[in-house]
PDB file of C-alpha atoms in Angstrom:
ATOM      1  CA  MET P   4      22.604   2.312 -55.278  1.00 47.00           C
ATOM      2  CA  SER P   5      23.555  -0.756 -53.330  1.00 70.00           C
ATOM      3  CA  SER P   6      22.616  -4.229 -54.451  1.00 83.00           C
ATOM      4  CA  GLU P   7      21.388  -4.846 -50.912  1.00 87.00           C
ATOM      5  CA  ARG P   8      18.791  -2.107 -51.338  1.00 85.00           C
ATOM      6  CA  GLN P   9      17.850  -3.568 -54.728  1.00 87.00           C
ATOM      7  CA  ALA P  10      17.322  -6.997 -53.148  1.00 88.00           C
ATOM      8  CA  ARG P  11      15.233  -5.568 -50.288  1.00 89.00           C
ATOM      9  CA  LEU P  12      13.064  -3.601 -52.701  1.00 89.00           C
ATOM     10  CA  ALA P  13      12.630  -6.623 -55.002  1.00 90.00           C
ATOM     11  CA  ASP P  14      11.635  -8.827 -52.084  1.00 91.00           C
ATOM     12  CA  ARG P  15       9.150  -6.245 -50.790  1.00 91.00           C
ATOM     13  CA  ILE P  16       7.594  -5.868 -54.263  1.00 90.00           C
ATOM     14  CA  ARG P  17       7.278  -9.663 -54.539  1.00 91.00           C
ATOM     15  CA  VAL P  18       5.463  -9.846 -51.195  1.00 91.00           C
ATOM     16  CA  LEU P  19       3.138  -6.918 -51.998  1.00 89.00           C
ATOM     17  CA  ILE P  20       2.121  -8.273 -55.399  1.00 88.00           C
ATOM     18  CA  ALA P  21       1.665 -11.810 -54.038  1.00 87.00           C
ATOM     19  CA  GLU P  22      -0.539 -10.502 -51.218  1.00 86.00           C
ATOM     20  CA  ARG P  23      -2.614  -8.462 -53.661  1.00 85.00           C
ATOM     21  CA  LEU P  24      -3.062 -11.432 -55.998  1.00 82.00           C
ATOM     22  CA  GLU P  25      -3.992 -13.609 -53.018  1.00 82.00           C
ATOM     23  CA  LYS P  26      -6.804 -11.169 -52.152  1.00 81.00           C
ATOM     24  CA  GLY P  27      -7.865 -11.518 -55.773  1.00 73.00           C
ATOM     25  CA  LEU P  28      -8.341  -9.230 -58.714  1.00 73.00           C
ATOM     26  CA  ARG P  29     -11.722  -8.666 -60.273  1.00 77.00           C
ATOM     27  CA  ASP P  30     -10.507 -10.242 -63.499  1.00 74.00           C
ATOM     28  CA  PRO P  31     -12.007 -13.712 -64.132  1.00 74.00           C
ATOM     29  CA  ARG P  32      -9.147 -14.533 -66.530  1.00 79.00           C
ATOM     30  CA  LEU P  33      -6.637 -14.630 -63.680  1.00 78.00           C
ATOM     31  CA  GLY P  34      -5.774 -18.207 -62.741  1.00 76.00           C
ATOM     32  CA  PHE P  35      -3.701 -19.640 -59.923  1.00 81.00           C
ATOM     33  CA  VAL P  36      -0.651 -17.340 -60.188  1.00 83.00           C
ATOM     34  CA  THR P  37       2.507 -17.680 -58.096  1.00 83.00           C
ATOM     35  CA  ILE P  38       5.103 -14.899 -58.008  1.00 87.00           C
ATOM     36  CA  THR P  39       8.462 -16.686 -58.181  1.00 88.00           C
ATOM     37  CA  ASP P  40      10.948 -13.818 -58.344  1.00 89.00           C
ATOM     38  CA  VAL P  41      11.313 -10.059 -58.768  1.00 90.00           C
ATOM     39  CA  ARG P  42      14.407  -8.364 -60.155  1.00 91.00           C
ATOM     40  CA  VAL P  43      14.888  -4.622 -59.874  1.00 91.00           C
ATOM     41  CA  THR P  44      17.278  -2.657 -62.078  1.00 88.00           C
ATOM     42  CA  GLY P  45      20.231  -0.858 -60.490  1.00 86.00           C
ATOM     43  CA  ASP P  46      18.517   2.533 -60.752  1.00 88.00           C
ATOM     44  CA  LEU P  47      15.392   1.078 -59.052  1.00 85.00           C
ATOM     45  CA  GLN P  48      13.186   2.287 -61.928  1.00 89.00           C
ATOM     46  CA  HIS P  49      12.063  -1.052 -63.378  1.00 92.00           C
ATOM     47  CA  ALA P  50      10.995  -4.329 -61.779  1.00 91.00           C
ATOM     48  CA  SER P  51      10.719  -7.596 -63.705  1.00 91.00           C
ATOM     49  CA  VAL P  52       8.150  -9.793 -61.969  1.00 90.00           C
ATOM     50  CA  PHE P  53       8.462 -13.511 -62.762  1.00 91.00           C
ATOM     51  CA  TYR P  54       5.414 -15.701 -62.264  1.00 89.00           C
ATOM     52  CA  THR P  55       4.060 -19.177 -62.924  1.00 86.00           C
ATOM     53  CA  VAL P  56       0.483 -20.254 -63.558  1.00 85.00           C
ATOM     54  CA  LEU P  57      -0.882 -23.626 -62.603  1.00 82.00           C
ATOM     55  CA  GLY P  58      -3.091 -24.927 -65.402  1.00 78.00           C
ATOM     56  CA  THR P  59      -3.398 -25.334 -69.149  1.00 82.00           C
ATOM     57  CA  ASP P  60      -1.771 -23.255 -71.863  1.00 81.00           C
ATOM     58  CA  GLN P  61      -5.031 -21.342 -72.289  1.00 86.00           C
ATOM     59  CA  GLU P  62      -5.160 -20.535 -68.564  1.00 84.00           C
ATOM     60  CA  ARG P  63      -1.547 -19.319 -68.761  1.00 85.00           C
ATOM     61  CA  ALA P  64      -2.395 -17.047 -71.694  1.00 87.00           C
ATOM     62  CA  ASP P  65      -5.525 -15.711 -69.948  1.00 87.00           C
ATOM     63  CA  SER P  66      -3.564 -15.030 -66.748  1.00 85.00           C
ATOM     64  CA  ALA P  67      -0.871 -13.201 -68.737  1.00 87.00           C
ATOM     65  CA  GLU P  68      -3.545 -10.942 -70.250  1.00 88.00           C
ATOM     66  CA  ALA P  69      -5.105 -10.345 -66.828  1.00 87.00           C
ATOM     67  CA  LEU P  70      -1.743  -9.394 -65.307  1.00 87.00           C
ATOM     68  CA  ALA P  71      -0.990  -7.068 -68.228  1.00 88.00           C
ATOM     69  CA  ALA P  72      -4.369  -5.386 -67.749  1.00 87.00           C
ATOM     70  CA  ALA P  73      -3.824  -5.028 -63.981  1.00 85.00           C
ATOM     71  CA  THR P  74      -0.228  -3.739 -64.217  1.00 87.00           C
ATOM     72  CA  GLY P  75      -1.175  -0.078 -63.619  1.00 88.00           C
ATOM     73  CA  MET P  76      -3.356  -0.862 -60.610  1.00 88.00           C
ATOM     74  CA  LEU P  77      -0.693  -3.164 -59.127  1.00 88.00           C
ATOM     75  CA  ARG P  78       2.014  -0.536 -59.682  1.00 89.00           C
ATOM     76  CA  SER P  79      -0.009   2.178 -57.929  1.00 88.00           C
ATOM     77  CA  GLU P  80      -0.732  -0.146 -55.005  1.00 86.00           C
ATOM     78  CA  VAL P  81       2.941  -1.150 -54.765  1.00 88.00           C
ATOM     79  CA  GLY P  82       3.935   2.538 -54.865  1.00 87.00           C
ATOM     80  CA  ARG P  83       1.468   3.435 -52.144  1.00 87.00           C
ATOM     81  CA  GLN P  84       2.753   0.707 -49.818  1.00 87.00           C
ATOM     82  CA  LEU P  85       6.463   1.045 -50.591  1.00 84.00           C
ATOM     83  CA  GLY P  86       6.723   4.706 -49.747  1.00 79.00           C
ATOM     84  CA  VAL P  87       9.597   5.354 -52.155  1.00 79.00           C
ATOM     85  CA  ARG P  88      10.012   8.547 -54.160  1.00 84.00           C
ATOM     86  CA  MET P  89       9.795   6.767 -57.519  1.00 86.00           C
ATOM     87  CA  THR P  90       7.696   3.630 -57.973  1.00 86.00           C
ATOM     88  CA  PRO P  91       9.381   1.195 -60.372  1.00 89.00           C
ATOM     89  CA  SER P  92       7.539   0.193 -63.517  1.00 89.00           C
ATOM     90  CA  LEU P  93       6.369  -3.421 -63.460  1.00 89.00           C
ATOM     91  CA  GLU P  94       6.832  -5.997 -66.178  1.00 90.00           C
ATOM     92  CA  PHE P  95       5.285  -9.442 -65.782  1.00 89.00           C
ATOM     93  CA  ILE P  96       7.332 -12.271 -67.298  1.00 88.00           C
ATOM     94  CA  PRO P  97       6.186 -15.906 -67.330  1.00 88.00           C
ATOM     95  CA  ASP P  98       8.747 -18.028 -65.502  1.00 83.00           C
ATOM     96  CA  ALA P  99       9.834 -21.138 -67.393  1.00 77.00           C
ATOM     97  CA  ILE P 100      10.864 -23.067 -64.271  1.00 75.00           C
ATOM     98  CA  PRO P 101       8.031 -25.652 -64.382  1.00 69.00           C
ATOM     99  CA  GLU P 102       8.547 -26.378 -68.083  1.00 71.00           C
ATOM    100  CA  ASN P 103      12.309 -26.667 -67.599  1.00 77.00           C
ATOM    101  CA  ALA P 104      11.824 -28.929 -64.585  1.00 78.00           C
ATOM    102  CA  ASP P 105       9.469 -31.184 -66.556  1.00 80.00           C
ATOM    103  CA  HIS P 106      11.977 -31.354 -69.417  1.00 83.00           C
ATOM    104  CA  ILE P 107      14.846 -32.211 -67.064  1.00 88.00           C
ATOM    105  CA  ALA P 108      12.709 -34.856 -65.343  1.00 88.00           C
ATOM    106  CA  SER P 109      11.874 -36.474 -68.691  1.00 89.00           C
ATOM    107  CA  LEU P 110      15.559 -36.452 -69.692  1.00 91.00           C
ATOM    108  CA  LEU P 111      16.510 -38.088 -66.381  1.00 93.00           C
ATOM    109  CA  ARG P 112      13.753 -40.696 -66.816  1.00 93.00           C
ATOM    110  CA  GLU P 113      14.990 -41.472 -70.353  1.00 93.00           C
ATOM    111  CA  ALA P 114      18.600 -41.777 -69.129  1.00 93.00           C
ATOM    112  CA  ARG P 115      17.519 -44.127 -66.327  1.00 93.00           C
ATOM    113  CA  GLU P 116      15.595 -46.308 -68.817  1.00 92.00           C
ATOM    114  CA  ARG P 117      18.617 -46.470 -71.117  1.00 92.00           C
ATOM    115  CA  ASP P 118      20.900 -47.352 -68.200  1.00 91.00           C
ATOM    116  CA  GLU P 119      18.537 -50.176 -67.222  1.00 91.00           C
ATOM    117  CA  ALA P 120      18.527 -51.471 -70.823  1.00 88.00           C
ATOM    118  CA  VAL P 121      22.335 -51.422 -70.942  1.00 89.00           C
ATOM    119  CA  ALA P 122      22.522 -53.194 -67.564  1.00 88.00           C
ATOM    120  CA  THR P 123      20.137 -55.899 -68.837  1.00 87.00           C
ATOM    121  CA  LEU P 124      22.286 -56.423 -71.937  1.00 85.00           C
ATOM    122  CA  ALA P 125      25.469 -56.471 -69.867  1.00 83.00           C
ATOM    123  CA  ALA P 126      24.107 -59.104 -67.489  1.00 83.00           C
ATOM    124  CA  GLY P 127      23.977 -61.782 -70.191  1.00 78.00           C
ATOM    125  CA  ALA P 128      27.015 -60.652 -72.142  1.00 78.00           C
ATOM    126  CA  THR P 129      30.264 -62.575 -72.580  1.00 76.00           C
ATOM    127  CA  HIS P 130      33.691 -61.236 -73.421  1.00 71.00           C
ATOM    128  CA  ALA P 131      34.715 -61.162 -77.044  1.00 72.00           C
ATOM    129  CA  GLY P 132      37.850 -63.163 -77.810  1.00 73.00           C
ATOM    130  CA  GLU P 133      39.838 -65.076 -75.253  1.00 72.00           C
ATOM    131  CA  ALA P 134      39.045 -65.050 -71.579  1.00 68.00           C
ATOM    132  CA  ASP P 135      42.522 -63.666 -70.812  1.00 73.00           C
ATOM    133  CA  PRO P 136      43.473 -61.259 -73.606  1.00 70.00           C
ATOM    134  CA  TYR P 137      46.934 -60.348 -72.276  1.00 79.00           C
ATOM    135  CA  VAL P 138      50.065 -61.633 -74.016  1.00 75.00           C
ATOM    136  CA  LYS P 139      52.148 -63.925 -71.852  1.00 77.00           C
ATOM    137  CA  PRO P 140      55.733 -64.969 -72.361  1.00 78.00           C
ATOM    138  CA  ARG P 141      56.071 -68.230 -74.252  1.00 77.00           C
ATOM    139  CA  GLU P 142      56.971 -71.322 -72.406  1.00 77.00           C
ATOM    140  CA  PRO P 143      60.005 -73.133 -73.809  1.00 76.00           C
ATOM    141  CA  GLU P 144      58.934 -76.163 -75.826  1.00 75.00           C
ATOM    142  CA  ALA P 145      60.056 -79.499 -74.536  1.00 70.00           C
ATOM    143  CA  ASP P 146      61.923 -81.700 -77.081  1.00 60.00           C
TER     144      ASP P 146
END
Protein backbone atom coordinates (compact mmCIF):
# COMPACT_ATOMS: atom_id res chain seq x y z
CA MET A 1 0.00 0.00 0.00
CA SER A 2 1.32 3.42 -0.82
CA SER A 3 1.77 6.09 1.79
CA GLU A 4 -0.04 8.45 -0.57
CA ARG A 5 -3.15 6.29 -0.35
CA GLN A 6 -2.76 6.17 3.44
CA ALA A 7 -2.61 9.97 3.58
CA ARG A 8 -5.66 10.37 1.31
CA LEU A 9 -7.66 7.90 3.38
CA ALA A 10 -6.60 9.56 6.66
CA ASP A 11 -7.57 12.99 5.35
CA ARG A 12 -10.95 11.73 4.12
CA ILE A 13 -11.66 10.06 7.49
CA ARG A 14 -10.75 13.31 9.29
CA VAL A 15 -13.18 15.29 7.13
CA LEU A 16 -16.00 12.74 7.51
CA ILE A 17 -15.71 12.54 11.29
CA ALA A 18 -15.41 16.33 11.64
CA GLU A 19 -18.52 16.83 9.49
CA ARG A 20 -20.45 14.27 11.52
CA LEU A 21 -19.41 15.87 14.82
CA GLU A 22 -20.34 19.29 13.42
CA LYS A 23 -23.87 18.01 12.73
CA GLY A 24 -23.87 16.83 16.33
CA LEU A 25 -24.28 13.56 18.14
CA ARG A 26 -27.20 12.91 20.43
CA ASP A 27 -24.82 12.61 23.37
CA PRO A 28 -25.02 15.60 25.77
CA ARG A 29 -21.55 14.76 27.13
CA LEU A 30 -19.90 15.74 23.86
CA GLY A 31 -18.26 19.15 24.12
CA PHE A 32 -16.60 21.36 21.54
CA VAL A 33 -14.40 18.73 19.82
CA THR A 34 -11.89 19.47 17.06
CA ILE A 35 -10.35 16.65 15.02
CA THR A 36 -6.67 17.59 14.68
CA ASP A 37 -5.20 14.60 12.86
CA VAL A 38 -5.88 11.06 11.65
CA ARG A 39 -3.20 8.44 11.12
CA VAL A 40 -3.94 5.22 9.27
CA THR A 41 -1.79 2.10 9.58
CA GLY A 42 0.02 0.77 6.50
CA ASP A 43 -2.51 -2.03 6.02
CA LEU A 44 -5.38 0.53 6.21
CA GLN A 45 -7.08 -1.48 8.98
CA HIS A 46 -6.76 0.96 11.89
CA ALA A 47 -7.16 4.73 12.15
CA SER A 48 -5.97 6.74 15.14
CA VAL A 49 -8.10 9.88 15.39
CA PHE A 50 -6.51 12.71 17.39
CA TYR A 51 -8.79 15.35 18.86
CA THR A 52 -8.84 18.31 21.23
CA VAL A 53 -11.67 19.55 23.43
CA LEU A 54 -12.15 23.15 24.38
CA GLY A 55 -13.13 23.37 28.04
CA THR A 56 -12.38 22.06 31.51
CA ASP A 57 -10.84 18.74 32.47
CA GLN A 58 -14.32 17.40 33.24
CA GLU A 59 -15.58 18.42 29.78
CA ARG A 60 -12.57 16.68 28.23
CA ALA A 61 -13.32 13.49 30.16
CA ASP A 62 -17.03 13.63 29.25
CA SER A 63 -16.20 14.18 25.57
CA ALA A 64 -13.78 11.23 25.63
CA GLU A 65 -16.55 9.00 26.99
CA ALA A 66 -19.00 10.30 24.38
CA LEU A 67 -16.55 9.62 21.54
CA ALA A 68 -15.84 6.12 22.89
CA ALA A 69 -19.58 5.42 23.01
CA ALA A 70 -20.10 6.75 19.46
CA THR A 71 -17.10 4.92 17.92
CA GLY A 72 -19.22 2.15 16.33
CA MET A 73 -21.72 4.57 14.82
CA LEU A 74 -18.94 6.83 13.50
CA ARG A 75 -17.09 3.83 12.03
CA SER A 76 -20.19 2.59 10.20
CA GLU A 77 -20.87 6.08 8.84
CA VAL A 78 -17.24 6.47 7.74
CA GLY A 79 -17.40 3.04 6.06
CA ARG A 80 -20.60 3.90 4.25
CA GLN A 81 -19.17 7.14 2.86
CA LEU A 82 -15.65 5.88 2.10
CA GLY A 83 -16.71 3.03 -0.12
CA VAL A 84 -13.67 0.89 0.69
CA ARG A 85 -13.76 -2.89 1.04
CA MET A 86 -12.61 -2.83 4.67
CA THR A 87 -13.50 0.05 6.99
CA PRO A 88 -10.64 0.80 9.39
CA SER A 89 -11.28 0.54 13.11
CA LEU A 90 -11.29 3.92 14.85
CA GLU A 91 -9.44 4.85 18.00
CA PHE A 92 -9.93 8.29 19.52
CA ILE A 93 -6.83 9.74 21.19
CA PRO A 94 -6.79 13.09 23.00
CA ASP A 95 -4.24 15.36 21.36
CA ALA A 96 -1.85 17.04 23.79
CA ILE A 97 -1.08 19.99 21.50
CA PRO A 98 -2.89 22.66 23.57
CA GLU A 99 -1.30 21.51 26.84
CA ASN A 100 2.14 21.37 25.22
CA ALA A 101 1.64 24.81 23.68
CA ASP A 102 0.62 26.26 27.05
CA HIS A 103 3.67 24.69 28.69
CA ILE A 104 6.01 26.05 26.00
CA ALA A 105 4.41 29.50 26.29
CA SER A 106 4.93 29.52 30.06
CA LEU A 107 8.57 28.44 29.63
CA LEU A 108 9.14 31.23 27.09
CA ARG A 109 7.48 33.76 29.42
CA GLU A 110 9.71 32.62 32.31
CA ALA A 111 12.83 32.86 30.12
CA ARG A 112 11.86 36.37 29.00
CA GLU A 113 11.34 37.45 32.64
CA ARG A 114 14.73 36.05 33.62
CA ASP A 115 16.40 37.78 30.66
CA GLU A 116 14.82 41.08 31.73
CA ALA A 117 16.07 40.57 35.31
CA VAL A 118 19.60 39.85 34.07
CA ALA A 119 19.49 42.91 31.79
CA THR A 120 18.40 45.08 34.74
CA LEU A 121 21.29 43.77 36.85
CA ALA A 122 23.74 44.24 33.99
CA ALA A 123 22.70 47.86 33.44
CA GLY A 124 24.03 48.98 36.82
CA ALA A 125 26.97 46.61 37.00
CA THR A 126 30.65 47.56 36.98
CA HIS A 127 33.62 45.44 35.99
CA ALA A 128 35.42 43.55 38.71
CA GLY A 129 39.10 44.44 39.03
CA GLU A 130 40.88 46.96 36.89
CA ALA A 131 39.25 48.75 34.01
CA ASP A 132 41.87 47.32 31.61
CA PRO A 133 42.70 43.78 32.75
CA TYR A 134 45.30 43.03 30.06
CA VAL A 135 49.00 42.85 30.95
CA LYS A 136 51.08 45.50 29.25
CA PRO A 137 54.83 45.59 28.84
CA ARG A 138 56.57 47.53 31.58
CA GLU A 139 57.88 50.93 30.87
CA PRO A 140 61.56 51.37 31.71
CA GLU A 141 61.96 53.27 34.97
CA ALA A 142 63.68 56.60 34.75
CA ASP A 143 66.68 57.05 37.12
